[in-house]
mmCIF file of C-alpha atoms in Angstrom:
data_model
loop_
_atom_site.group_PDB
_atom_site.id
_atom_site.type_symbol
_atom_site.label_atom_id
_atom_site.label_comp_id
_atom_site.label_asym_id
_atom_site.label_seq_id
_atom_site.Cartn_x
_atom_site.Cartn_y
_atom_site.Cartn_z
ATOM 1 C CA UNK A 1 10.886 18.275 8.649
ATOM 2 C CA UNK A 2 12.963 19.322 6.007
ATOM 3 C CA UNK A 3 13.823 16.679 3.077
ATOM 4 C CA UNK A 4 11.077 14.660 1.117
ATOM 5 C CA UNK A 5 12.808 11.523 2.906
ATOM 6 C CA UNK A 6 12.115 12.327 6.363
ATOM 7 C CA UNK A 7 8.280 13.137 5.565
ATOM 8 C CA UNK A 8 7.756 10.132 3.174
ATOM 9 C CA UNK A 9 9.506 8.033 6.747
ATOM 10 C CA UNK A 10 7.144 10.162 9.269
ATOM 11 C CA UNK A 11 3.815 9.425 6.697
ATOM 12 C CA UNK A 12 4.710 5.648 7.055
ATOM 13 C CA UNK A 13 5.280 5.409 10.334
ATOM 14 C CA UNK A 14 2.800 2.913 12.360
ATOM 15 C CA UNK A 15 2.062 3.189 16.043
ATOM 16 C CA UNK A 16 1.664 0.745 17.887
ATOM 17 C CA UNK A 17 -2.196 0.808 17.598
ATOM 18 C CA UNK A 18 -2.241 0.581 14.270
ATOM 19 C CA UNK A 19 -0.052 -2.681 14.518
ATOM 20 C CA UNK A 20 -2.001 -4.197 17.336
ATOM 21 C CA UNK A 21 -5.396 -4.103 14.931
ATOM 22 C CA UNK A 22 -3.280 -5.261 12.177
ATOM 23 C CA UNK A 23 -3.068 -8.759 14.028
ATOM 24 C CA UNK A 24 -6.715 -8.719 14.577
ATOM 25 C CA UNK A 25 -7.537 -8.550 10.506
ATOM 26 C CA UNK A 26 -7.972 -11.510 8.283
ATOM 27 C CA UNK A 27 -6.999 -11.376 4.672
ATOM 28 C CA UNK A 28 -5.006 -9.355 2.052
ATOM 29 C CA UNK A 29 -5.232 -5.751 1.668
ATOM 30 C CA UNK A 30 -6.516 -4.000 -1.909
ATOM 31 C CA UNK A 31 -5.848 -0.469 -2.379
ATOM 32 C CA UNK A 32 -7.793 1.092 -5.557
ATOM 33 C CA UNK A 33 -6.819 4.578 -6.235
ATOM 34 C CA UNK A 34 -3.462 4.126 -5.050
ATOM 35 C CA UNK A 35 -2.135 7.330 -6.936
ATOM 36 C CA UNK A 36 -3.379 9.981 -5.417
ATOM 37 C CA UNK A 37 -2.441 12.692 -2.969
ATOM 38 C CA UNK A 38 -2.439 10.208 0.099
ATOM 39 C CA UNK A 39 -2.142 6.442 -1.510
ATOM 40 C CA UNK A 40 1.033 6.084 -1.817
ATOM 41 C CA UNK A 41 2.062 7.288 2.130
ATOM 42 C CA UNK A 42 -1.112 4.841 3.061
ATOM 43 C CA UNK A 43 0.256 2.000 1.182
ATOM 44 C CA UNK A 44 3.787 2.126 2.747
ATOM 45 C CA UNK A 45 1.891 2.872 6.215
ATOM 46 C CA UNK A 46 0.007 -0.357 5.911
ATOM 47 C CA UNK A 47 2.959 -2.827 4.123
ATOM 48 C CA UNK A 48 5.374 -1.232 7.583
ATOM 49 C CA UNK A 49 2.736 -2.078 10.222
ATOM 50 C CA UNK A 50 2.236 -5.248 8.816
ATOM 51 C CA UNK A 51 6.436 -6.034 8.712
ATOM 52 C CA UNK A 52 6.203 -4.799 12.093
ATOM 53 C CA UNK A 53 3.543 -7.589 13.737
ATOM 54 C CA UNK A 54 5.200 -9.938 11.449
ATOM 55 C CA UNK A 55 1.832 -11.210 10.247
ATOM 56 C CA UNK A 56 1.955 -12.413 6.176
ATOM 57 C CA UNK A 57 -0.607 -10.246 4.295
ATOM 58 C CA UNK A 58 -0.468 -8.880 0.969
ATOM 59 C CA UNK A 59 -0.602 -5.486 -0.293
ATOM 60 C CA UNK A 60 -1.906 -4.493 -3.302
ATOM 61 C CA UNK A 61 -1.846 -1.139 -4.972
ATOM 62 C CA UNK A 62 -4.129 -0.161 -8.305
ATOM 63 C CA UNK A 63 -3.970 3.081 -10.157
ATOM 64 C CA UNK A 64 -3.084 4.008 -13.833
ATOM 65 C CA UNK A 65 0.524 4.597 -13.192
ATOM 66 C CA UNK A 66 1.284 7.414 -15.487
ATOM 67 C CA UNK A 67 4.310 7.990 -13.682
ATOM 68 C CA UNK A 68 6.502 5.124 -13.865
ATOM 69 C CA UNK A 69 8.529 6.199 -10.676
ATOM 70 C CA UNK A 70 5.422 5.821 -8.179
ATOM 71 C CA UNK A 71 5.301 2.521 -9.416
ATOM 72 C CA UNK A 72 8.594 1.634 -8.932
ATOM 73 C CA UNK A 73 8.651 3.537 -5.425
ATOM 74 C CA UNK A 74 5.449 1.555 -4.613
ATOM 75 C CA UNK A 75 7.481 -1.385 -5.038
ATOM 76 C CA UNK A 76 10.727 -0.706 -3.548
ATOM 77 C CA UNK A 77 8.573 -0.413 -0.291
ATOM 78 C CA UNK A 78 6.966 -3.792 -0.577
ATOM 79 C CA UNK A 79 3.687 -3.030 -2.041
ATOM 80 C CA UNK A 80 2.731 -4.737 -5.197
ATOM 81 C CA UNK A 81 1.205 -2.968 -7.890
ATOM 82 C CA UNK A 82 -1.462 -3.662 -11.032
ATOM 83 C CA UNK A 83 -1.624 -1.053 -13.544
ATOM 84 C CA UNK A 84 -5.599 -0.580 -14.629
ATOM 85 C CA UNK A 85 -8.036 1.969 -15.480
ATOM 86 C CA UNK A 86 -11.013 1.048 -12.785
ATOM 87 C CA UNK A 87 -13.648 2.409 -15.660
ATOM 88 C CA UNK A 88 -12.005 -0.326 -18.190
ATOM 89 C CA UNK A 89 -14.284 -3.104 -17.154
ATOM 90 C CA UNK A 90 -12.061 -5.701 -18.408
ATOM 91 C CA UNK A 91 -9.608 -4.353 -16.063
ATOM 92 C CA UNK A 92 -11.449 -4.232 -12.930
ATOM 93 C CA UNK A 93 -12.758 -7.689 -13.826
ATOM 94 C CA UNK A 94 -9.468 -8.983 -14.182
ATOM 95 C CA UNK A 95 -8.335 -8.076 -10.526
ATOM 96 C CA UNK A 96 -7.541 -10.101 -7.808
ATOM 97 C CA UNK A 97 -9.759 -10.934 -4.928
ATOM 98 C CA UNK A 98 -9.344 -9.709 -1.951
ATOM 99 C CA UNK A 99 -10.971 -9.554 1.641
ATOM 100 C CA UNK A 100 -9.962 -6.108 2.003
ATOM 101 C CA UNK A 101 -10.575 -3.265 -0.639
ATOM 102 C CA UNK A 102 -9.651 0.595 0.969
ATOM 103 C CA UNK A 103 -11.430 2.759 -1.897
ATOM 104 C CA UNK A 104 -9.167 6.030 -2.850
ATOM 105 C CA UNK A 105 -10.128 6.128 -6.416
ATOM 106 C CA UNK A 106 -12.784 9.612 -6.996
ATOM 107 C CA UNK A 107 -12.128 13.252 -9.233
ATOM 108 C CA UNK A 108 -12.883 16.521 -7.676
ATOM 109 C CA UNK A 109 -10.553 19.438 -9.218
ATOM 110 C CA UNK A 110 -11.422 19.741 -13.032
ATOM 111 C CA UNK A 111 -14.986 18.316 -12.371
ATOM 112 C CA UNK A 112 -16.613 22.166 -13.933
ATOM 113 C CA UNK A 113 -16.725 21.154 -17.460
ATOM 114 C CA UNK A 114 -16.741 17.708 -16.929
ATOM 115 C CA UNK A 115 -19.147 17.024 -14.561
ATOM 116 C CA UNK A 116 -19.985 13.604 -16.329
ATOM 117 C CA UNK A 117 -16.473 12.159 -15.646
ATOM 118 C CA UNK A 118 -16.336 13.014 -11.951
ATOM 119 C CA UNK A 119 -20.332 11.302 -11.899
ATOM 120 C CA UNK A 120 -18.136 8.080 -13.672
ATOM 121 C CA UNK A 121 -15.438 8.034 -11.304
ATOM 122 C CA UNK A 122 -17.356 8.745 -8.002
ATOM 123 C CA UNK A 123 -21.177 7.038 -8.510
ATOM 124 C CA UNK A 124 -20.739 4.728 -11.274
ATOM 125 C CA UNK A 125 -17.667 3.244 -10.336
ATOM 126 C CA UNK A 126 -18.357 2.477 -6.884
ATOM 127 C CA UNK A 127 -21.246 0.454 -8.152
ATOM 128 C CA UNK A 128 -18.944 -1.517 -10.547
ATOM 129 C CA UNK A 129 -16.420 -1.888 -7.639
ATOM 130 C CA UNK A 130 -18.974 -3.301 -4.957
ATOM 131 C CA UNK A 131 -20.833 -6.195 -7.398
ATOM 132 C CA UNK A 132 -16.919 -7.219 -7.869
ATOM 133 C CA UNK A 133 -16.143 -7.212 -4.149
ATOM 134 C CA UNK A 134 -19.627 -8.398 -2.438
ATOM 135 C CA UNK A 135 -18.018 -10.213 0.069
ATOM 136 C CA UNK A 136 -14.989 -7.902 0.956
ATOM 137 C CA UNK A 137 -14.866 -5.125 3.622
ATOM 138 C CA UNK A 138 -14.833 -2.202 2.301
ATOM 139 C CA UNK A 139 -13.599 1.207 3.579
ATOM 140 C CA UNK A 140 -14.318 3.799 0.936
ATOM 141 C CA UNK A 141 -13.243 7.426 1.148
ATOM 142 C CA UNK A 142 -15.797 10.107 1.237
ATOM 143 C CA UNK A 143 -15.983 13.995 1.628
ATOM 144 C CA UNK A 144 -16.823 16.435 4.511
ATOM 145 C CA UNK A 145 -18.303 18.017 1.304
ATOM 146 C CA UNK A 146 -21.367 16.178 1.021
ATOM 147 C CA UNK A 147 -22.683 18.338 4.387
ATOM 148 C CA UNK A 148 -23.927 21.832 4.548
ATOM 149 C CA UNK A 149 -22.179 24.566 5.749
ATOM 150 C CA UNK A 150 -22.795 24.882 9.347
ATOM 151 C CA UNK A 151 -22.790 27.554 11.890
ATOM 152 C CA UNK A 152 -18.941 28.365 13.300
ATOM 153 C CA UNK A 153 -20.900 28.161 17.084
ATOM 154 C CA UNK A 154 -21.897 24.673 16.438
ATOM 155 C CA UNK A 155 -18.640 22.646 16.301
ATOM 156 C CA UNK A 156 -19.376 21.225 12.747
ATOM 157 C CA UNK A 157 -21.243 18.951 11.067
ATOM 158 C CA UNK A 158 -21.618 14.880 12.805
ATOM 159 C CA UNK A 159 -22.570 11.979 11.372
ATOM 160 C CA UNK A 160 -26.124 12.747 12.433
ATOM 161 C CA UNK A 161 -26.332 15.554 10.349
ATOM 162 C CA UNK A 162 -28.289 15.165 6.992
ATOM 163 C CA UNK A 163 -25.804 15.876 3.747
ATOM 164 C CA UNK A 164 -27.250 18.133 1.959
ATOM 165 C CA UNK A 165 -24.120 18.745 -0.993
ATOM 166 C CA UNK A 166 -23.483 21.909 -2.502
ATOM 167 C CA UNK A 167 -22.458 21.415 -6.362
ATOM 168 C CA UNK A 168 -21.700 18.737 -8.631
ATOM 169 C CA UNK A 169 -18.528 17.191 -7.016
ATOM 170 C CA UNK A 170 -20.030 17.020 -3.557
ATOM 171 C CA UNK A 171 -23.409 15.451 -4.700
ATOM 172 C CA UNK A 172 -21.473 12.685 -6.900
ATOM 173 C CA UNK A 173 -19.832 11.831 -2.908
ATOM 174 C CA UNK A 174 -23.014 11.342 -1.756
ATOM 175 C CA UNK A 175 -23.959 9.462 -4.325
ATOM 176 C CA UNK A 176 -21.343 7.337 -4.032
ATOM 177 C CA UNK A 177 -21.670 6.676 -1.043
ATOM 178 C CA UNK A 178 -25.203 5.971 -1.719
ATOM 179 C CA UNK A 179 -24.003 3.053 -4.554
ATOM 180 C CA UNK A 180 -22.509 1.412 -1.882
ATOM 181 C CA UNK A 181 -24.956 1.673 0.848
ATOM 182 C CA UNK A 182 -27.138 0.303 -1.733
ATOM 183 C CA UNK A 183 -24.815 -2.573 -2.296
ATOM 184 C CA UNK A 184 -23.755 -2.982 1.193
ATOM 185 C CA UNK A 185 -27.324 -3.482 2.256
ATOM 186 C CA UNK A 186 -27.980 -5.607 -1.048
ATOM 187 C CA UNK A 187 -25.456 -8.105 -0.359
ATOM 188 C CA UNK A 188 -24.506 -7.497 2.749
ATOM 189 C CA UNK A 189 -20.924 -6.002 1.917
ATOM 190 C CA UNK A 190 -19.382 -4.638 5.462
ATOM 191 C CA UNK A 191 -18.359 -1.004 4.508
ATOM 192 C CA UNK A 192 -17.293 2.136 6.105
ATOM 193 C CA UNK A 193 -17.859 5.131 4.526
ATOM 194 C CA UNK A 194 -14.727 7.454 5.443
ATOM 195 C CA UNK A 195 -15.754 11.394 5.537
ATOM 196 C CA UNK A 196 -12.433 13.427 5.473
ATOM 197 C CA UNK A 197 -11.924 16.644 6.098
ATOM 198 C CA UNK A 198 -8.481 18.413 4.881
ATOM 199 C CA UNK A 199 -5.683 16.205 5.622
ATOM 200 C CA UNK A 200 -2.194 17.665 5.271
ATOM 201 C CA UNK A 201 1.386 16.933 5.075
ATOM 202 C CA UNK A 202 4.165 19.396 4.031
ATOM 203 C CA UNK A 203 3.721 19.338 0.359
ATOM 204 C CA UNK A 204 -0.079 20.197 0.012
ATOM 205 C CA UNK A 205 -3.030 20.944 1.996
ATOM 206 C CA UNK A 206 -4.449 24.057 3.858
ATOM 207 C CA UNK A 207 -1.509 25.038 6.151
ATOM 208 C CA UNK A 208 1.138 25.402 3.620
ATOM 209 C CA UNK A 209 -1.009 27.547 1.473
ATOM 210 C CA UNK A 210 -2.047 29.828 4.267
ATOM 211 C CA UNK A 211 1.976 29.756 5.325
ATOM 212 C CA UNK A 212 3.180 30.148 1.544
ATOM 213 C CA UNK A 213 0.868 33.341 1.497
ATOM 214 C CA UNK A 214 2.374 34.749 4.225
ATOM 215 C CA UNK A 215 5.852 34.423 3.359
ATOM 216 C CA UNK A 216 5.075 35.243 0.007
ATOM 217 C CA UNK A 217 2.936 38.254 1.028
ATOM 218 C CA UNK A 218 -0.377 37.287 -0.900
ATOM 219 C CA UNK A 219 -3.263 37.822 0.442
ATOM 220 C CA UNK A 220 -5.486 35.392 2.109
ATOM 221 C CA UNK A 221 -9.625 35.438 1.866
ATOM 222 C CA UNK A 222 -10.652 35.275 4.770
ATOM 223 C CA UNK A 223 -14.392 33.756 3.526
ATOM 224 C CA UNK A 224 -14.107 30.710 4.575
ATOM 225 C CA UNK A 225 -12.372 31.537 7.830
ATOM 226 C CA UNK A 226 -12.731 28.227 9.989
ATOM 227 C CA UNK A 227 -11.065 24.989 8.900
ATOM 228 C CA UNK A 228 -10.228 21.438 10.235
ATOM 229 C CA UNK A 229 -7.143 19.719 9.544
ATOM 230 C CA UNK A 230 -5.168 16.396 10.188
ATOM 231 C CA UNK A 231 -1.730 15.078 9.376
ATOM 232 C CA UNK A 232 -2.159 12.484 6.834
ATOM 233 C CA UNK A 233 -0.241 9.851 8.865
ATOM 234 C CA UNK A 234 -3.468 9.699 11.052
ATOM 235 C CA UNK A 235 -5.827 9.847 8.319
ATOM 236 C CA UNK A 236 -4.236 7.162 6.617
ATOM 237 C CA UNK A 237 -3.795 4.907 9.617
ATOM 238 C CA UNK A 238 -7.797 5.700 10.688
ATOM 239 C CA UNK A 239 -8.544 4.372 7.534
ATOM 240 C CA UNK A 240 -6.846 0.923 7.825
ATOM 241 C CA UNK A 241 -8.161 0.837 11.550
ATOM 242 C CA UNK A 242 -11.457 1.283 9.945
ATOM 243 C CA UNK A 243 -11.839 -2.292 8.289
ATOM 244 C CA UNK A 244 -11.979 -3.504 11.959
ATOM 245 C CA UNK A 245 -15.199 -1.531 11.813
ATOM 246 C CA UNK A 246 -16.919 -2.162 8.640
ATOM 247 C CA UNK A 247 -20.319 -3.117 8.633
ATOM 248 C CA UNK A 248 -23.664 -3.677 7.009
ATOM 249 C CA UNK A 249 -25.768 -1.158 6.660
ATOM 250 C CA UNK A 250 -22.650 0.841 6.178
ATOM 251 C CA UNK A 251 -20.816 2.542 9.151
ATOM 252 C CA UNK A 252 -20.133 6.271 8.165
ATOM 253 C CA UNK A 253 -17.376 7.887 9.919
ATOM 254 C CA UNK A 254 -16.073 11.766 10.071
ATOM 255 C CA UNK A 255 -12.364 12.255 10.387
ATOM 256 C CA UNK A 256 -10.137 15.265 11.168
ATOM 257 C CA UNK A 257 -8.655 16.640 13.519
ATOM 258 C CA UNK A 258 -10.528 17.992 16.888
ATOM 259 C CA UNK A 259 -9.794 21.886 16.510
ATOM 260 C CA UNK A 260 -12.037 24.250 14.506
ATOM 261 C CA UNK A 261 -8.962 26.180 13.383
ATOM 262 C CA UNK A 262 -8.877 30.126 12.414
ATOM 263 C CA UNK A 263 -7.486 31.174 9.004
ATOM 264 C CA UNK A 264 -6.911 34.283 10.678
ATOM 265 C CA UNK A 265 -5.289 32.716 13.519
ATOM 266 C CA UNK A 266 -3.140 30.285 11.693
ATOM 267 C CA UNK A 267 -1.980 33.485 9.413
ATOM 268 C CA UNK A 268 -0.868 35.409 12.451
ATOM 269 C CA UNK A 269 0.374 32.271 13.845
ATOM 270 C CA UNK A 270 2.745 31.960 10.725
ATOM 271 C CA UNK A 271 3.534 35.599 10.306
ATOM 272 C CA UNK A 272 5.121 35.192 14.115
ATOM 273 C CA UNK A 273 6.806 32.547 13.195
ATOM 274 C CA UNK A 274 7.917 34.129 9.599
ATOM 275 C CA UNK A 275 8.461 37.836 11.084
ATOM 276 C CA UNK A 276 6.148 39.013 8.349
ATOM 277 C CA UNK A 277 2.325 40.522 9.137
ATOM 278 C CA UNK A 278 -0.151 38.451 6.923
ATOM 279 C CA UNK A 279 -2.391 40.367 4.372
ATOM 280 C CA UNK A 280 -6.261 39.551 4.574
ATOM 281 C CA UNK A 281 -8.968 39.892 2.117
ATOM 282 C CA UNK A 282 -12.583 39.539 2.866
ATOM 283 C CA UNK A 283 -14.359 38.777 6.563
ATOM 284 C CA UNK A 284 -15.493 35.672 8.134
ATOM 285 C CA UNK A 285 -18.717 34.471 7.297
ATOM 286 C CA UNK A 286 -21.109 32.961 9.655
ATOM 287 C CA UNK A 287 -20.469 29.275 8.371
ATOM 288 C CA UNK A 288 -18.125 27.143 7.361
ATOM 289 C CA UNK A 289 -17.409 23.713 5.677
ATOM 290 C CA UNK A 290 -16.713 22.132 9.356
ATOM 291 C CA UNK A 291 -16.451 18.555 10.419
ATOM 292 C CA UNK A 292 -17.222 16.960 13.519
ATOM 293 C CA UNK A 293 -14.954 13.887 14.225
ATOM 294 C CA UNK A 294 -15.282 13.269 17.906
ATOM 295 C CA UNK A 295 -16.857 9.636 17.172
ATOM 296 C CA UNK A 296 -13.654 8.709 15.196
ATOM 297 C CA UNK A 297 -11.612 10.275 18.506
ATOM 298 C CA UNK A 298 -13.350 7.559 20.805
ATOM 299 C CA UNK A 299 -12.727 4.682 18.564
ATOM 300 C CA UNK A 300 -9.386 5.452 17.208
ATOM 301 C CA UNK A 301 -8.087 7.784 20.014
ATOM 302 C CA UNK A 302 -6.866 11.782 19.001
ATOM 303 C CA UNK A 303 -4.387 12.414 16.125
ATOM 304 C CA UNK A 304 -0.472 11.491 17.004
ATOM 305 C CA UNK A 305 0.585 14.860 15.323
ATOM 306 C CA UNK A 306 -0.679 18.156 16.627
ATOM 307 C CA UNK A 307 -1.985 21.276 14.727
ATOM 308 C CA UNK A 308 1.024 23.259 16.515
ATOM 309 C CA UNK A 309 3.316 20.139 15.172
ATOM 310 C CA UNK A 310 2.065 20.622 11.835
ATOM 311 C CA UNK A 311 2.362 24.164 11.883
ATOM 312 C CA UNK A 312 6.255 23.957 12.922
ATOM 313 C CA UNK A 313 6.774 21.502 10.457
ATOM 314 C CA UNK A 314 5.181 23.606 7.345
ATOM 315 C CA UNK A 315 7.097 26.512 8.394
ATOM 316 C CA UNK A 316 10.721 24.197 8.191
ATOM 317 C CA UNK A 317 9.395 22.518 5.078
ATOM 318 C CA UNK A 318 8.870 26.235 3.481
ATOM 319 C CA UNK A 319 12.266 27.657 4.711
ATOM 320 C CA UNK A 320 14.236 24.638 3.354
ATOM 321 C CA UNK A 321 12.306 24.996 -0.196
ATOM 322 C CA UNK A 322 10.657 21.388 -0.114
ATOM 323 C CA UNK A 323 9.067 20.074 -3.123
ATOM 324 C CA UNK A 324 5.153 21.218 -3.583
ATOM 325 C CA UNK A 325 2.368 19.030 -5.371
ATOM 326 C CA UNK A 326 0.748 22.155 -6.286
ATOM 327 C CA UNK A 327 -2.879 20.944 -6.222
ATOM 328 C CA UNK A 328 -4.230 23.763 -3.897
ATOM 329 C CA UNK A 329 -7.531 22.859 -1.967
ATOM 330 C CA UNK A 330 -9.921 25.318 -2.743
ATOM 331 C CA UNK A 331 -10.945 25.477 0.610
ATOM 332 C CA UNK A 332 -12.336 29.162 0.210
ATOM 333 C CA UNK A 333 -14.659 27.470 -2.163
ATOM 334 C CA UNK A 334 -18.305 27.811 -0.905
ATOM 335 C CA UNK A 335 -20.486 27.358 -3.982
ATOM 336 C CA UNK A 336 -18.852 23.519 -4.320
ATOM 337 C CA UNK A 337 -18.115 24.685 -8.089
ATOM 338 C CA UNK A 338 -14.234 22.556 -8.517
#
C-alpha cells in the first residue's frame, strides 16, 4: 500500500457480503456529512457494491464542498452530490427524499472554545435531520466516547453499558443520539445508532501516529495505553449493512475491531519493523477508552483487514512518503477536552 490510488481502490472495495445485502435494500441512498475523514471512501464503497449487484439505486452525497476537487472526485465515481450547509434550514429543507439517510455530519476537534457549535452540529441538527426524514432508515454515526473509561481486564465497554460521557464533545454524542431516539420512538423512524471506535486507513488514525513516532523518534505517552482499531473499509461497509438493521426504538451498535491493542506493543511492533527502539513517556493507566464490538462481529462477521495487515500497510505507506490528513486523534485524551 503505497500510492493514494491503491488505498482510495482498497477503501472502495465491496465483498461480497456487502453486495448480497445491497439486493435486499429498498430505496436510494442519502449520505449527509459526506466530507469528512471517511465519507468520501463510504460513498464510492456503496455506489461500487451497488454497480456490482447491478441493482439501480441512487447515491447521494451532502457536505459544504469547500474543496471543489472532492466534489468533482465524488462525481467521477458515480455519486451525486448537493452542496448545503445542514444548519441552513432552507438547505436541508430543500433536499431530496430519500428512504435511506447514513448520518456522518458531527464536530469534535476545535469543540474547546466553541462548545456551542459542536452542541449545533451534533444535538440540534440531528433533531432538524429526523422531523425531515420521519419515514427513512436512518444509520447515524456515534462515538465510543459517550462511555466511561473502563477497566483494561474487562474487554471494553458493550452496548449494555450505561454512557456516562466525559466532556463537552462526548456528551453532545449522547445527546445526539438521544434527539434521535427521541424521534425514532416519536415517529417511529427505524435508526441505528453506529458507536465507532478509531477507524484507520494509511493517511490518519492511531497506527500511523504511533508508527510516525517511531520513525521519527518522538516519544509516545503511554497514558492511554490500550486502543481498538479497524480499517475503514469495514467500518464503512458495517455501516451500509446496518440499514438492514435499523429499527424503532433505535438499535445501537459498537464497532471496531476485536483486539484490545497495546500502544506499547504496537510501538515495539513498529520499531521491529523500522529497526529503530520506540521512545515512551508516561505508564499505562488502569483504564482505557475501550469498545466492545463482539455484537457487530455476529451480525456482520470479523473485519476483512487484520490489525497485522494494517500494521504492514502503515509501515509501506510511511516508507513511500504517502500523503497525511494531519488531523491526529487525540486518543491520549482522557479528560474528553477536544
Amino acid at each position: 500500500m503505497r500510492t493514494t490510488s491503491e488505498l482510495e481502490s482498497k477503501l472502495s472495495e465491496p465483498s461480497e457480503r456487502l453486495i448480497e445485502d445491497l439486493t435486499k435494500l429498498d430505496g436510494d441512498i442519502l449520505i449527509l456529512g459526506v466530507g469528512g475523514k471517511m465519507g468520501p471512501s463510504l460513498a464510492k464503497l456503496l455506489k461500487r457494491g451497488i454497480d456490482a449487484a447491478g441493482i439501480g439505486k441512487k447515491v447521494t452525497g451532502v457536505s459544504r464542498f469547500s474543496s471543489g476537487e472532492l466534489r468533482d472526485e465524488l462525481e467521477s465515481a458515480g455519486v451525486a452530490t448537493i452542496a448545503a450547509d445542514l444548519l441552513d434550514e432552507a438547505a436541508l429543507s430543500k433536499l431530496p427524499e430519500s428512504r435511506n439517510v447514513i448520518y456522518m455530519a458531527g464536530n469534535k476537534f476545535g469543540t474547546t472554545g466553541r462548545e456551542y457549535f459542536t452542541w449545533a452540529m451534533n444535538a440540534y441538527l440531528p433533531g432538524r435531520v429526523a422531523e425531515k426524514y420521519p419515514q427513512s432508515r436512518i444509520v447515524a454515526f456515534s462515538s465510543g466516547n459517550i462511555y466511561p473509561l473502563t477497566a483494561v481486564a474487562s474487554g471494553g465497554a458493550s452496548e449494555e453499558t450505561p454512557p456516562a460521557p466525559v466532556g463537552e464533545y462526548a456528551q453532545s454524542c449522547l445527546g445526539r443520539e438521544r434527539v434521535f431516539e427521541y424521534f425514532s420512538r416519536k415517529n417511529g423512524t427505524p435508526l441505528v445508532n453506529f458507536r465507532l471506535n478509531y477507524a484507520i486507513d494509511m493517511r490518519y488514525g492511531i497506527l500511523l501516529e504511533i508508527a510516525k513516532a517511531v520513525n521519527e523518534g518522538t516519544a509516545i505517552d503511554l497514558s492511554m495505553g490500550q486502543v481498538n482499531v479497524i480499517w475503514q473499509g469495514d467500518a464503512n461497509e458495517m455501516a451500509i449493512r446496518s440499514l438492514l438493521l435499523c429499527d424503532s426504538p433505535p438499535v445501537t451498535l459498537n464497532i471496531t475491531g476485536p483486539e484490545t491493542v497495546s500502544i506499547r506493543w504496537l510501538a515495539e511492533r513498529f520499531g521491529e519493523m523500522f529497526g529503530t527502539a520506540p521512545i515512551f513517556t508516561g505508564v499505562e493507566q488502569p483504564t482505557a477508552l475501550l469498545n466492545n464490538a463482539s455484537n457487530s462481529h455476529r451480525l456482520f462477521g470479523y473485519p476483512r483487514v487484520t490489525l497485522r495487515q494494517m500494521m504492514e500497510w502503515t509501515v509501506s505507506w510511511i516508507e513511500a512518503g504517502g500523503d497525511t490528513l494531519g488531523k491526529p486523534t487525540h486518543f491520549q485524551e482522557r479528560e474528553g477536552a477536544f
